[in-house]
Amino acid sequence: MMRAYTVPPTDFIREIIDDDLKDGKNDGRVATRFPPEPNGYIHIGHAKSICLNFGIAAQYGGTCNLRFDDTDPSGESLEYVESIIDNINWLGFDWKGRQYFASDYFERLYQFAVQLIEAGKAYVCSLSADETREYRGTFTEPGTKSPYRDRTIDENLDLFARMRAGEFPDGAHVLRAKIDMASPNIVMRDPVLYRIKRGPHYRTGDTWVIYPMYDFAHCLSDALEGITHSICTLEFENNRPLYDWILDQLLESERPRQIEFARLNISYTVLSKRVLIELVEKGHVKGWDDPRMPTVAGMRRRGYPPEAIREFCAQIGIAKNDNLIDVALLEHCVREELNEKAPRAVAVLRPLRVIIDNYPDGQVEEFECPYHPQNPTMGTRMLPFSRILCIERDDFNEDPPGKYKRLAPGREVRLRNAYVIKYESMVKDEKTGEVVEVHCTYDPETRNAPPADGHKVKGVIHWLSAKHSVPAEVRLYDRLFQVPNPAGEDEAFTRYLNPESLEALTSCCVESNLKDAVPGDRYQFERLGYFCVDSRDSAPGRPVFNRVVALRDTWEKIAGQGKK
Ligand code: ATP
Ligand code: MG
């Protein structure tokens, strides 16, 4: 029983690469990179980019670098670097030691900037931030040249060196490219290349007080690493002419080629780092790896298998236009993976005591149960049966509606893999009126057999022997946001948070085989869904489970490709 994963279909990026190879570009090399800024944990959107960049490298026998794009001292940290490394590894990708930091290029980037100044292609500008904005013009009006635009090369070299030496306060000057203030593309109107910004950098400390802007650092980092295809998201489309301009001024050799694709958006989810940071910092979730977070760390802790995330990325493919992917597709991929791989187990989330009056006190029987109904190679385990059981509270109904097939006054039900039991009486809490105990009798002839008279028992429920079961906590998750497109709503995204996104059930019981369940292990709890042992809060003898996904699949219905 081998699962067939989707092979990413060809797409416009792979077609570009095919053409470049046909044209003999880059000596037949294909070199990509994944360039995260270490200012947050990576999320499912990054996973799409990771699958694309590493996938292309693997497909073409090329390389994919992991490059930390760490050119902004604020908000970057080693914790983020480590989390990114750990999570890309967990997703199943290996950069084979090709790990780089843009901050390692600071000196070379500085020298490139000097080279631009010497060529008369960059100048130090002393307009304030507000003035710079005014001078830039609008979509309909051209910009105005800065009064500092005609500084001499020597003056520029001197000022730039003194910017580096820390002689000026933050914001006093910037280095700008001298391109075209009348360009219809605003990005090309003398863009800022360097700014003065103090604040220790997590790797270079106080060595630098000037930092290169993304547009300057990124293309040159690509070039320094010999990247052939620099894949980024659509919002950089307008920056491509600048990417090319900078490299054309400074490089003799063939330059990397920037290609943009549509970023991933998922319904009921926000994938903006700014928002994710706020969710964490304001305590709306419990950290970056909160199982409700769309981060790789969150999905991993929740119990999403890496294979499912990769399959999802393969299925959504690569497009040139922004779209919103239904989160149900991601959940579908998770469910498909777990349906095949997760061993079955029994848990009772909201227990109700059932006493089998005619079952001998102290007697224990064991029932052999398969770990997977379709896969005998996964083996079996024993489930003990005794006089006092627990069943799900909602598998008993005092006043059942018409179609109810489970336990109720005057009715019988089959205990899965065991006996048929019949209702006798119930005990209620005197104060609350809540049913606290149900008494039944069992028919010893029905052990995995129909009743002697052959009549059909309609309902089947799961159960655990009370004294053999293990207490557990189970956390049920719902979507973090209540609206399909929270990112598209106004700024106050917290208004759309789902107050019921977490329900912690603290008095569950699970079968004794799960007593020492290992963090990260995943199970299908029969009739309930898929669950994963929590990696933070679970303890031997007191397991904590996260619900990964429910059993029911809404995707097949939506997509109209139901198999049943
Ligand atoms: P944000 O805009 O949320 O702050 P970012 O794009 O700035 O995220 P980076 O760390 O710079 O985050 O991203 C690293 C790489 O991942 C970039 O190449 C970026 O294009 C890509 N990426 C980020 N978000 C998505 C997404 N939603 N879908 C696909 N690729 C993405
Ligand atoms: Mg970015």
Coordinates of C-alpha atoms and ligand atoms in Angstrom, one line a residue, residues 33-39 43 45-46 48-49 231-233 235-236 261-265 271-274, ligand 1:
R33 CA 18.0 29.9 -3.2
F34 CA 15.5 30.3 -0.4
P35 CA 16.1 33.6 1.2
P36 CA 14.2 34.0 4.5
E37 CA 14.7 37.1 6.6
P38 CA 15.2 35.8 10.2
N39 CA 12.6 38.1 11.7
H43 CA 4.9 29.7 7.6
G45 CA 3.6 30.4 2.4
H46 CA 7.3 30.0 2.9
K48 CA 5.5 26.8 -0.9
S49 CA 8.6 28.8 -1.8
I231 CA 12.4 33.2 -7.6
C232 CA 10.4 35.6 -5.5
T233 CA 6.8 36.7 -5.0
E235 CA 5.1 42.1 -5.1
F236 CA 8.7 42.4 -6.4
F261 CA 5.2 33.9 -8.8
A262 CA 2.0 34.4 -6.8
R263 CA 2.3 34.1 -3.1
L264 CA 0.2 31.6 -1.2
N265 CA -2.9 32.9 0.5
L271 CA 0.3 34.7 6.3
S272 CA 1.8 38.1 7.0
K273 CA 4.7 38.0 9.4
R274 CA 3.7 41.3 10.9
Ligands
ATP1 P1 6.1 38.8 5.0 O1 5.7 39.6 3.8 O2 4.9 38.0 5.6 O3 6.8 39.6 6.0 P2 8.3 37.9 3.7 O4 8.0 37.6 2.3 O5 8.9 39.2 3.9 O6 7.1 37.7 4.5 P3 10.8 36.5 3.8 O7 11.4 35.9 5.0 O8 11.4 37.7 3.2 O9 9.3 36.9 4.3 O10 10.4 35.4 2.7 C1 11.4 34.5 2.3 C2 10.9 33.9 1.0 O11 9.6 33.3 1.1 C3 10.7 35.0 -0.1 O12 11.3 34.6 -1.3 C4 9.3 35.2 -0.2 O13 8.9 35.6 -1.5 C5 8.7 33.8 0.1 N1 7.4 33.9 0.7 C6 7.0 34.6 1.7 N2 5.7 34.5 1.9 C7 5.2 33.8 0.9 C8 3.9 33.3 0.6 N3 2.8 33.6 1.2 N4 3.8 32.5 -0.5 C9 4.9 32.1 -1.2 N5 6.1 32.5 -0.9 C10 6.3 33.3 0.1

